[in-house]
């Protein structure tokens, strides 16, 4: 939790009296040396934007602590239960931008029972009174109600940016209030949210006399929108640069939007298939010309319900693309090849494994500047036939040597391919290998995958995020503890031999912030081995492991400022039984909104 330590410290209230101007006091009073130094420091800090640098500054002494709080305009809170709204507001008085995160990441995989918490209501209620100049809010995995959005829109007259990622609880009526009340709105990004349909035409609620919109993302909304209103909105938004559409927008409608917004730099295409309402015999629009006219496009996504025959339409923009997202496009190897051969500047590429190893080989042959690759499964079942393997991974490592981040789902892998990646791509910062079958060994040698992951932490000196899977023994964890000195986030699934594995990690990875473990053989002894480190972490998540209620209670007694939540299934009546341990630090003590299936020890 060190990167967020600044938000966690006891607030210091600045009770200093400002110097009375000499014109009022009747005589000149020179400021004290301490005040001069503090004024200079405040002016310097205005140019310090790095969150970690500011955290370090605040720990120097009390006067630096005060000055840093007084000048901070961007507030990051990585766990909404680690600090209360009151405490945050008392310390940071001039916040204009807030990032607030709620549920842990494993909630994305339905491992967290519904209605667990992470409510935005207490935060927006407190901010409404304290931060009238607030301009930006970014929320991730929070429960946001329509009433929260209404209060947000009413309380901040200069509000400009709202980004909701993996959030739930709100609907189109809440969006309508944001669109109508936030007259200076520049960004409305809805990313992987669950949005209910209130049968409200929210798109029509934006101002009629022109908007300041720069980014509008709503591809997660599952309901049809008023396309005519959207078309008018795009036409009166000359600053619009990012637009991502949902699957109810056809390629014909996409064409109409593109000719009204050739200035777009980021485009999410919607369904990328033809509408059923096109009259038979009507000539199709010239999609190629529409894309060719968008000379600033550098990022393409969408392609839901794709008809591959339309893929040639994007050829004119491929040469300038730096980001391409095919993670919703069920295309085969040849279809990918026809596009990727034009994408020499590509730096970010997401794709389904339907392109097979041969498709990844084509990527490796063309995209020499690639920095991030994500390969998602079209069929995520454990026993499915995996169309990508070590062949594709090794090709990428040999062809894309500037790679910094990879997420790779597959059914089979070899140590040799992982070792090759560690040597060919030493600048890796993120390495997430998800072998979907449980306890899968090197499929050629039958050996555990220890040496492959060991090579990653040994050779990739910049690695900060690691996800491991497959057949792994305690030896792999010993490698991670010994060499993974910069690892901040570690995800473990179906791996390990004994408590020693986790002990190696907790004793060796001194910068570890987030540790998430599922279905692994770690118990109370392993849990106790982290007592020295838990106060420095943002959270520990363990589900379906070998923990006992008594072992969790021991941790709670030994570390009173640590919140130890044991979470059982909603239908489980036995309060001593639990499925999940969620452990995090908090200045506030146990939260008051815990549901019945959560026990805070």
PDB file of N, CA and C in Angstrom, residues 195-280:
ATOM      1  N   UNK A 195     -25.280  -1.752 -16.982  1.00  0.00           N
ATOM      2  CA  UNK A 195     -26.190  -0.605 -17.041  1.00  0.00           C
ATOM      3  C   UNK A 195     -27.609  -1.113 -17.277  1.00  0.00           C
ATOM      4  N   UNK A 196     -28.531  -0.753 -16.391  1.00  0.00           N
ATOM      5  CA  UNK A 196     -29.913  -1.197 -16.543  1.00  0.00           C
ATOM      6  C   UNK A 196     -30.661  -0.300 -17.531  1.00  0.00           C
ATOM      7  N   UNK A 197     -31.659  -0.869 -18.157  1.00  0.00           N
ATOM      8  CA  UNK A 197     -32.472  -0.131 -19.128  1.00  0.00           C
ATOM      9  C   UNK A 197     -33.702   0.426 -18.431  1.00  0.00           C
ATOM     10  N   UNK A 198     -33.724   1.733 -18.259  1.00  0.00           N
ATOM     11  CA  UNK A 198     -34.869   2.402 -17.642  1.00  0.00           C
ATOM     12  C   UNK A 198     -35.815   2.973 -18.685  1.00  0.00           C
ATOM     13  N   UNK A 199     -35.591   2.599 -19.937  1.00  0.00           N
ATOM     14  CA  UNK A 199     -36.387   3.102 -21.061  1.00  0.00           C
ATOM     15  C   UNK A 199     -36.352   4.624 -21.127  1.00  0.00           C
ATOM     16  N   UNK A 200     -35.157   5.174 -20.859  1.00  0.00           N
ATOM     17  CA  UNK A 200     -34.936   6.618 -20.930  1.00  0.00           C
ATOM     18  C   UNK A 200     -33.979   6.897 -22.082  1.00  0.00           C
ATOM     19  N   UNK A 201     -34.335   7.850 -22.925  1.00  0.00           N
ATOM     20  CA  UNK A 201     -33.519   8.204 -24.083  1.00  0.00           C
ATOM     21  C   UNK A 201     -32.415   9.167 -23.636  1.00  0.00           C
ATOM     22  N   UNK A 202     -31.368   8.617 -23.035  1.00  0.00           N
ATOM     23  CA  UNK A 202     -30.324   9.445 -22.443  1.00  0.00           C
ATOM     24  C   UNK A 202     -29.496  10.182 -23.503  1.00  0.00           C
ATOM     25  N   UNK A 203     -29.357   9.605 -24.675  1.00  0.00           N
ATOM     26  CA  UNK A 203     -28.565  10.250 -25.730  1.00  0.00           C
ATOM     27  C   UNK A 203     -29.184  11.594 -26.129  1.00  0.00           C
ATOM     28  N   UNK A 204     -30.508  11.712 -26.034  1.00  0.00           N
ATOM     29  CA  UNK A 204     -31.182  12.955 -26.428  1.00  0.00           C
ATOM     30  C   UNK A 204     -31.053  14.055 -25.389  1.00  0.00           C
ATOM     31  N   UNK A 205     -30.439  13.745 -24.239  1.00  0.00           N
ATOM     32  CA  UNK A 205     -30.415  14.708 -23.137  1.00  0.00           C
ATOM     33  C   UNK A 205     -29.211  15.644 -23.156  1.00  0.00           C
ATOM     34  N   UNK A 206     -28.279  15.431 -24.069  1.00  0.00           N
ATOM     35  CA  UNK A 206     -27.145  16.343 -24.157  1.00  0.00           C
ATOM     36  C   UNK A 206     -27.617  17.698 -24.674  1.00  0.00           C
ATOM     37  N   UNK A 207     -26.893  18.769 -24.344  1.00  0.00           N
ATOM     38  CA  UNK A 207     -27.315  20.118 -24.769  1.00  0.00           C
ATOM     39  C   UNK A 207     -27.508  20.205 -26.281  1.00  0.00           C
ATOM     40  N   UNK A 208     -28.514  20.940 -26.683  1.00  0.00           N
ATOM     41  CA  UNK A 208     -28.844  21.055 -28.104  1.00  0.00           C
ATOM     42  C   UNK A 208     -27.997  22.093 -28.840  1.00  0.00           C
ATOM     43  N   UNK A 209     -27.372  22.975 -28.112  1.00  0.00           N
ATOM     44  CA  UNK A 209     -26.657  24.082 -28.769  1.00  0.00           C
ATOM     45  C   UNK A 209     -25.147  23.851 -28.826  1.00  0.00           C
ATOM     46  N   UNK A 210     -24.734  22.614 -28.987  1.00  0.00           N
ATOM     47  CA  UNK A 210     -23.302  22.312 -29.056  1.00  0.00           C
ATOM     48  C   UNK A 210     -22.788  21.765 -27.744  1.00  0.00           C
ATOM     49  N   UNK A 211     -21.797  20.877 -27.828  1.00  0.00           N
ATOM     50  CA  UNK A 211     -21.251  20.266 -26.619  1.00  0.00           C
ATOM     51  C   UNK A 211     -19.726  20.387 -26.627  1.00  0.00           C
ATOM     52  N   UNK A 212     -19.153  20.097 -25.454  1.00  0.00           N
ATOM     53  CA  UNK A 212     -17.696  20.059 -25.308  1.00  0.00           C
ATOM     54  C   UNK A 212     -17.158  18.634 -25.350  1.00  0.00           C
ATOM     55  N   UNK A 213     -17.988  17.685 -25.743  1.00  0.00           N
ATOM     56  CA  UNK A 213     -17.601  16.279 -25.686  1.00  0.00           C
ATOM     57  C   UNK A 213     -16.325  16.010 -26.470  1.00  0.00           C
ATOM     58  N   UNK A 214     -15.395  15.317 -25.788  1.00  0.00           N
ATOM     59  CA  UNK A 214     -14.172  14.846 -26.421  1.00  0.00           C
ATOM     60  C   UNK A 214     -14.134  13.318 -26.483  1.00  0.00           C
ATOM     61  N   UNK A 215     -14.838  12.662 -25.556  1.00  0.00           N
ATOM     62  CA  UNK A 215     -14.836  11.199 -25.517  1.00  0.00           C
ATOM     63  C   UNK A 215     -16.200  10.695 -25.069  1.00  0.00           C
ATOM     64  N   UNK A 216     -16.772   9.768 -25.836  1.00  0.00           N
ATOM     65  CA  UNK A 216     -18.047   9.140 -25.497  1.00  0.00           C
ATOM     66  C   UNK A 216     -17.913   7.645 -25.753  1.00  0.00           C
ATOM     67  N   UNK A 217     -17.953   6.861 -24.679  1.00  0.00           N
ATOM     68  CA  UNK A 217     -17.796   5.407 -24.772  1.00  0.00           C
ATOM     69  C   UNK A 217     -19.003   4.748 -24.107  1.00  0.00           C
ATOM     70  N   UNK A 218     -19.732   3.955 -24.867  1.00  0.00           N
ATOM     71  CA  UNK A 218     -20.894   3.257 -24.294  1.00  0.00           C
ATOM     72  C   UNK A 218     -21.055   1.868 -24.896  1.00  0.00           C
ATOM     73  N   UNK A 219     -19.953   1.233 -25.263  1.00  0.00           N
ATOM     74  CA  UNK A 219     -20.052  -0.081 -25.915  1.00  0.00           C
ATOM     75  C   UNK A 219     -20.558  -1.172 -24.989  1.00  0.00           C
ATOM     76  N   UNK A 220     -20.562  -0.941 -23.668  1.00  0.00           N
ATOM     77  CA  UNK A 220     -21.047  -1.955 -22.738  1.00  0.00           C
ATOM     78  C   UNK A 220     -22.563  -1.951 -22.585  1.00  0.00           C
ATOM     79  N   UNK A 221     -23.244  -0.932 -23.067  1.00  0.00           N
ATOM     80  CA  UNK A 221     -24.700  -0.842 -22.905  1.00  0.00           C
ATOM     81  C   UNK A 221     -25.379  -1.834 -23.840  1.00  0.00           C
ATOM     82  N   UNK A 222     -26.193  -2.693 -23.275  1.00  0.00           N
ATOM     83  CA  UNK A 222     -26.796  -3.788 -24.031  1.00  0.00           C
ATOM     84  C   UNK A 222     -28.099  -3.396 -24.721  1.00  0.00           C
ATOM     85  N   UNK A 223     -28.524  -2.139 -24.574  1.00  0.00           N
ATOM     86  CA  UNK A 223     -29.824  -1.737 -25.095  1.00  0.00           C
ATOM     87  C   UNK A 223     -29.657  -0.850 -26.319  1.00  0.00           C
ATOM     88  N   UNK A 224     -30.615  -0.896 -27.239  1.00  0.00           N
ATOM     89  CA  UNK A 224     -30.567   0.014 -28.391  1.00  0.00           C
ATOM     90  C   UNK A 224     -30.610   1.470 -27.941  1.00  0.00           C
ATOM     91  N   UNK A 225     -29.960   2.338 -28.697  1.00  0.00           N
ATOM     92  CA  UNK A 225     -29.986   3.771 -28.389  1.00  0.00           C
ATOM     93  C   UNK A 225     -30.684   4.503 -29.542  1.00  0.00           C
ATOM     94  N   UNK A 226     -31.050   5.740 -29.285  1.00  0.00           N
ATOM     95  CA  UNK A 226     -31.690   6.575 -30.292  1.00  0.00           C
ATOM     96  C   UNK A 226     -30.609   7.024 -31.279  1.00  0.00           C
ATOM     97  N   UNK A 227     -30.533   6.344 -32.419  1.00  0.00           N
ATOM     98  CA  UNK A 227     -29.427   6.642 -33.330  1.00  0.00           C
ATOM     99  C   UNK A 227     -29.532   8.036 -33.929  1.00  0.00           C
ATOM    100  N   UNK A 228     -30.718   8.482 -34.253  1.00  0.00           N
ATOM    101  CA  UNK A 228     -30.857   9.817 -34.825  1.00  0.00           C
ATOM    102  C   UNK A 228     -30.344  10.876 -33.851  1.00  0.00           C
ATOM    103  N   UNK A 229     -30.637  10.678 -32.548  1.00  0.00           N
ATOM    104  CA  UNK A 229     -30.133  11.619 -31.541  1.00  0.00           C
ATOM    105  C   UNK A 229     -28.612  11.532 -31.441  1.00  0.00           C
ATOM    106  N   UNK A 230     -28.083  10.319 -31.552  1.00  0.00           N
ATOM    107  CA  UNK A 230     -26.625  10.154 -31.525  1.00  0.00           C
ATOM    108  C   UNK A 230     -25.973  10.846 -32.718  1.00  0.00           C
ATOM    109  N   UNK A 231     -26.580  10.712 -33.875  1.00  0.00           N
ATOM    110  CA  UNK A 231     -26.030  11.340 -35.075  1.00  0.00           C
ATOM    111  C   UNK A 231     -26.007  12.858 -34.927  1.00  0.00           C
ATOM    112  N   UNK A 232     -27.074  13.417 -34.380  1.00  0.00           N
ATOM    113  CA  UNK A 232     -27.106  14.865 -34.164  1.00  0.00           C
ATOM    114  C   UNK A 232     -26.067  15.276 -33.119  1.00  0.00           C
ATOM    115  N   UNK A 233     -25.905  14.445 -32.086  1.00  0.00           N
ATOM    116  CA  UNK A 233     -24.929  14.740 -31.030  1.00  0.00           C
ATOM    117  C   UNK A 233     -23.510  14.770 -31.600  1.00  0.00           C
ATOM    118  N   UNK A 234     -23.180  13.786 -32.410  1.00  0.00           N
ATOM    119  CA  UNK A 234     -21.848  13.734 -33.013  1.00  0.00           C
ATOM    120  C   UNK A 234     -21.632  14.955 -33.913  1.00  0.00           C
ATOM    121  N   UNK A 235     -22.650  15.341 -34.646  1.00  0.00           N
ATOM    122  CA  UNK A 235     -22.527  16.477 -35.568  1.00  0.00           C
ATOM    123  C   UNK A 235     -22.278  17.789 -34.834  1.00  0.00           C
ATOM    124  N   UNK A 236     -22.823  17.941 -33.621  1.00  0.00           N
ATOM    125  CA  UNK A 236     -22.638  19.193 -32.889  1.00  0.00           C
ATOM    126  C   UNK A 236     -21.554  19.090 -31.803  1.00  0.00           C
ATOM    127  N   UNK A 237     -20.685  18.104 -31.960  1.00  0.00           N
ATOM    128  CA  UNK A 237     -19.568  17.928 -31.014  1.00  0.00           C
ATOM    129  C   UNK A 237     -18.249  17.989 -31.786  1.00  0.00           C
ATOM    130  N   UNK A 238     -17.802  19.164 -32.164  1.00  0.00           N
ATOM    131  CA  UNK A 238     -16.610  19.282 -33.021  1.00  0.00           C
ATOM    132  C   UNK A 238     -15.326  18.844 -32.335  1.00  0.00           C
ATOM    133  N   UNK A 239     -15.336  18.767 -30.999  1.00  0.00           N
ATOM    134  CA  UNK A 239     -14.124  18.353 -30.275  1.00  0.00           C
ATOM    135  C   UNK A 239     -14.054  16.852 -30.046  1.00  0.00           C
ATOM    136  N   UNK A 240     -15.055  16.119 -30.518  1.00  0.00           N
ATOM    137  CA  UNK A 240     -15.102  14.680 -30.262  1.00  0.00           C
ATOM    138  C   UNK A 240     -13.917  13.970 -30.911  1.00  0.00           C
ATOM    139  N   UNK A 241     -13.163  13.225 -30.105  1.00  0.00           N
ATOM    140  CA  UNK A 241     -12.015  12.483 -30.605  1.00  0.00           C
ATOM    141  C   UNK A 241     -12.153  10.976 -30.375  1.00  0.00           C
ATOM    142  N   UNK A 242     -12.885  10.588 -29.330  1.00  0.00           N
ATOM    143  CA  UNK A 242     -13.047   9.169 -29.013  1.00  0.00           C
ATOM    144  C   UNK A 242     -14.527   8.812 -29.005  1.00  0.00           C
ATOM    145  N   UNK A 243     -14.873   7.763 -29.745  1.00  0.00           N
ATOM    146  CA  UNK A 243     -16.266   7.317 -29.820  1.00  0.00           C
ATOM    147  C   UNK A 243     -16.279   5.799 -29.920  1.00  0.00           C
ATOM    148  N   UNK A 244     -16.903   5.154 -28.936  1.00  0.00           N
ATOM    149  CA  UNK A 244     -17.040   3.695 -28.968  1.00  0.00           C
ATOM    150  C   UNK A 244     -18.516   3.342 -28.836  1.00  0.00           C
ATOM    151  N   UNK A 245     -19.012   2.627 -29.822  1.00  0.00           N
ATOM    152  CA  UNK A 245     -20.438   2.359 -29.978  1.00  0.00           C
ATOM    153  C   UNK A 245     -20.785   0.959 -29.494  1.00  0.00           C
ATOM    154  N   UNK A 246     -22.076   0.757 -29.178  1.00  0.00           N
ATOM    155  CA  UNK A 246     -22.479  -0.584 -28.754  1.00  0.00           C
ATOM    156  C   UNK A 246     -22.920  -1.418 -29.957  1.00  0.00           C
ATOM    157  N   UNK A 247     -23.251  -2.661 -29.682  1.00  0.00           N
ATOM    158  CA  UNK A 247     -23.485  -3.624 -30.767  1.00  0.00           C
ATOM    159  C   UNK A 247     -24.769  -3.346 -31.550  1.00  0.00           C
ATOM    160  N   UNK A 248     -25.595  -2.424 -31.083  1.00  0.00           N
ATOM    161  CA  UNK A 248     -26.832  -2.106 -31.800  1.00  0.00           C
ATOM    162  C   UNK A 248     -26.613  -1.074 -32.907  1.00  0.00           C
ATOM    163  N   UNK A 249     -25.392  -0.594 -33.065  1.00  0.00           N
ATOM    164  CA  UNK A 249     -25.083   0.348 -34.141  1.00  0.00           C
ATOM    165  C   UNK A 249     -24.501  -0.441 -35.305  1.00  0.00           C
ATOM    166  N   UNK A 250     -25.184  -0.428 -36.428  1.00  0.00           N
ATOM    167  CA  UNK A 250     -24.765  -1.209 -37.597  1.00  0.00           C
ATOM    168  C   UNK A 250     -23.658  -0.492 -38.358  1.00  0.00           C
ATOM    169  N   UNK A 251     -23.094  -1.172 -39.331  1.00  0.00           N
ATOM    170  CA  UNK A 251     -22.016  -0.565 -40.110  1.00  0.00           C
ATOM    171  C   UNK A 251     -22.535   0.575 -40.998  1.00  0.00           C
ATOM    172  N   UNK A 252     -23.800   0.485 -41.435  1.00  0.00           N
ATOM    173  CA  UNK A 252     -24.371   1.599 -42.197  1.00  0.00           C
ATOM    174  C   UNK A 252     -24.475   2.848 -41.314  1.00  0.00           C
ATOM    175  N   UNK A 253     -24.890   2.659 -40.063  1.00  0.00           N
ATOM    176  CA  UNK A 253     -24.988   3.787 -39.139  1.00  0.00           C
ATOM    177  C   UNK A 253     -23.597   4.308 -38.778  1.00  0.00           C
ATOM    178  N   UNK A 254     -22.648   3.390 -38.649  1.00  0.00           N
ATOM    179  CA  UNK A 254     -21.266   3.798 -38.398  1.00  0.00           C
ATOM    180  C   UNK A 254     -20.776   4.730 -39.505  1.00  0.00           C
ATOM    181  N   UNK A 255     -21.091   4.392 -40.726  1.00  0.00           N
ATOM    182  CA  UNK A 255     -20.701   5.221 -41.885  1.00  0.00           C
ATOM    183  C   UNK A 255     -21.250   6.646 -41.730  1.00  0.00           C
ATOM    184  N   UNK A 256     -22.515   6.763 -41.353  1.00  0.00           N
ATOM    185  CA  UNK A 256     -23.128   8.081 -41.201  1.00  0.00           C
ATOM    186  C   UNK A 256     -22.433   8.904 -40.119  1.00  0.00           C
ATOM    187  N   UNK A 257     -21.986   8.236 -39.046  1.00  0.00           N
ATOM    188  CA  UNK A 257     -21.289   8.950 -37.977  1.00  0.00           C
ATOM    189  C   UNK A 257     -19.888   9.373 -38.416  1.00  0.00           C
ATOM    190  N   UNK A 258     -19.223   8.500 -39.165  1.00  0.00           N
ATOM    191  CA  UNK A 258     -17.844   8.801 -39.567  1.00  0.00           C
ATOM    192  C   UNK A 258     -17.768   9.995 -40.510  1.00  0.00           C
ATOM    193  N   UNK A 259     -18.727  10.127 -41.389  1.00  0.00           N
ATOM    194  CA  UNK A 259     -18.660  11.260 -42.318  1.00  0.00           C
ATOM    195  C   UNK A 259     -18.975  12.576 -41.605  1.00  0.00           C
ATOM    196  N   UNK A 260     -19.588  12.483 -40.416  1.00  0.00           N
ATOM    197  CA  UNK A 260     -19.837  13.687 -39.625  1.00  0.00           C
ATOM    198  C   UNK A 260     -18.713  13.961 -38.618  1.00  0.00           C
ATOM    199  N   UNK A 261     -17.825  13.004 -38.434  1.00  0.00           N
ATOM    200  CA  UNK A 261     -16.747  13.189 -37.452  1.00  0.00           C
ATOM    201  C   UNK A 261     -15.428  12.645 -37.990  1.00  0.00           C
ATOM    202  N   UNK A 262     -14.917  13.191 -39.056  1.00  0.00           N
ATOM    203  CA  UNK A 262     -13.656  12.696 -39.613  1.00  0.00           C
ATOM    204  C   UNK A 262     -12.457  12.995 -38.716  1.00  0.00           C
ATOM    205  N   UNK A 263     -12.677  13.799 -37.662  1.00  0.00           N
ATOM    206  CA  UNK A 263     -11.587  14.161 -36.767  1.00  0.00           C
ATOM    207  C   UNK A 263     -11.295  13.087 -35.711  1.00  0.00           C
ATOM    208  N   UNK A 264     -12.064  11.997 -35.678  1.00  0.00           N
ATOM    209  CA  UNK A 264     -11.905  10.970 -34.647  1.00  0.00           C
ATOM    210  C   UNK A 264     -10.501  10.369 -34.673  1.00  0.00           C
ATOM    211  N   UNK A 265      -9.974  10.132 -33.457  1.00  0.00           N
ATOM    212  CA  UNK A 265      -8.696   9.424 -33.316  1.00  0.00           C
ATOM    213  C   UNK A 265      -8.895   8.009 -32.781  1.00  0.00           C
ATOM    214  N   UNK A 266      -9.975   7.782 -32.015  1.00  0.00           N
ATOM    215  CA  UNK A 266     -10.285   6.474 -31.437  1.00  0.00           C
ATOM    216  C   UNK A 266     -11.725   6.121 -31.806  1.00  0.00           C
ATOM    217  N   UNK A 267     -11.908   4.945 -32.390  1.00  0.00           N
ATOM    218  CA  UNK A 267     -13.244   4.554 -32.851  1.00  0.00           C
ATOM    219  C   UNK A 267     -13.533   3.105 -32.470  1.00  0.00           C
ATOM    220  N   UNK A 268     -14.670   2.909 -31.801  1.00  0.00           N
ATOM    221  CA  UNK A 268     -15.199   1.573 -31.535  1.00  0.00           C
ATOM    222  C   UNK A 268     -16.393   1.356 -32.435  1.00  0.00           C
ATOM    223  N   UNK A 269     -16.333   0.362 -33.277  1.00  0.00           N
ATOM    224  CA  UNK A 269     -17.185   0.316 -34.457  1.00  0.00           C
ATOM    225  C   UNK A 269     -18.595  -0.213 -34.246  1.00  0.00           C
ATOM    226  N   UNK A 270     -18.939  -0.725 -33.083  1.00  0.00           N
ATOM    227  CA  UNK A 270     -20.262  -1.331 -32.956  1.00  0.00           C
ATOM    228  C   UNK A 270     -20.264  -2.743 -33.499  1.00  0.00           C
ATOM    229  N   UNK A 271     -21.320  -3.121 -34.203  1.00  0.00           N
ATOM    230  CA  UNK A 271     -21.471  -4.521 -34.613  1.00  0.00           C
ATOM    231  C   UNK A 271     -20.618  -4.893 -35.821  1.00  0.00           C
ATOM    232  N   UNK A 272     -20.296  -3.977 -36.672  1.00  0.00           N
ATOM    233  CA  UNK A 272     -19.555  -4.202 -37.914  1.00  0.00           C
ATOM    234  C   UNK A 272     -20.236  -5.244 -38.805  1.00  0.00           C
ATOM    235  N   UNK A 273     -21.550  -5.161 -38.806  1.00  0.00           N
ATOM    236  CA  UNK A 273     -22.347  -5.988 -39.716  1.00  0.00           C
ATOM    237  C   UNK A 273     -23.507  -5.141 -40.207  1.00  0.00           C
ATOM    238  N   UNK A 274     -24.148  -5.621 -41.268  1.00  0.00           N
ATOM    239  CA  UNK A 274     -25.186  -4.833 -41.918  1.00  0.00           C
ATOM    240  C   UNK A 274     -26.500  -4.911 -41.161  1.00  0.00           C
ATOM    241  N   UNK A 275     -27.251  -3.843 -41.211  1.00  0.00           N
ATOM    242  CA  UNK A 275     -28.567  -3.810 -40.593  1.00  0.00           C
ATOM    243  C   UNK A 275     -29.570  -4.595 -41.437  1.00  0.00           C
ATOM    244  N   UNK A 276     -30.530  -5.201 -40.775  1.00  0.00           N
ATOM    245  CA  UNK A 276     -31.573  -5.952 -41.481  1.00  0.00           C
ATOM    246  C   UNK A 276     -32.556  -5.035 -42.194  1.00  0.00           C
ATOM    247  N   UNK A 277     -32.490  -3.735 -41.871  1.00  0.00           N
ATOM    248  CA  UNK A 277     -33.507  -2.840 -42.430  1.00  0.00           C
ATOM    249  C   UNK A 277     -33.050  -2.171 -43.735  1.00  0.00           C
ATOM    250  N   UNK A 278     -31.835  -2.534 -44.193  1.00  0.00           N
ATOM    251  CA  UNK A 278     -31.387  -1.969 -45.470  1.00  0.00           C
ATOM    252  C   UNK A 278     -32.268  -2.502 -46.591  1.00  0.00           C
ATOM    253  N   UNK A 279     -32.774  -1.614 -47.387  1.00  0.00           N
ATOM    254  CA  UNK A 279     -33.682  -2.016 -48.468  1.00  0.00           C
ATOM    255  C   UNK A 279     -32.939  -2.858 -49.501  1.00  0.00           C
ATOM    256  N   UNK A 280     -33.617  -3.899 -49.950  1.00  0.00           N
ATOM    257  CA  UNK A 280     -32.995  -4.770 -50.936  1.00  0.00           C
ATOM    258  C   UNK A 280     -32.742  -4.002 -52.231  1.00  0.00           C
TER     259      UNK A 280
END
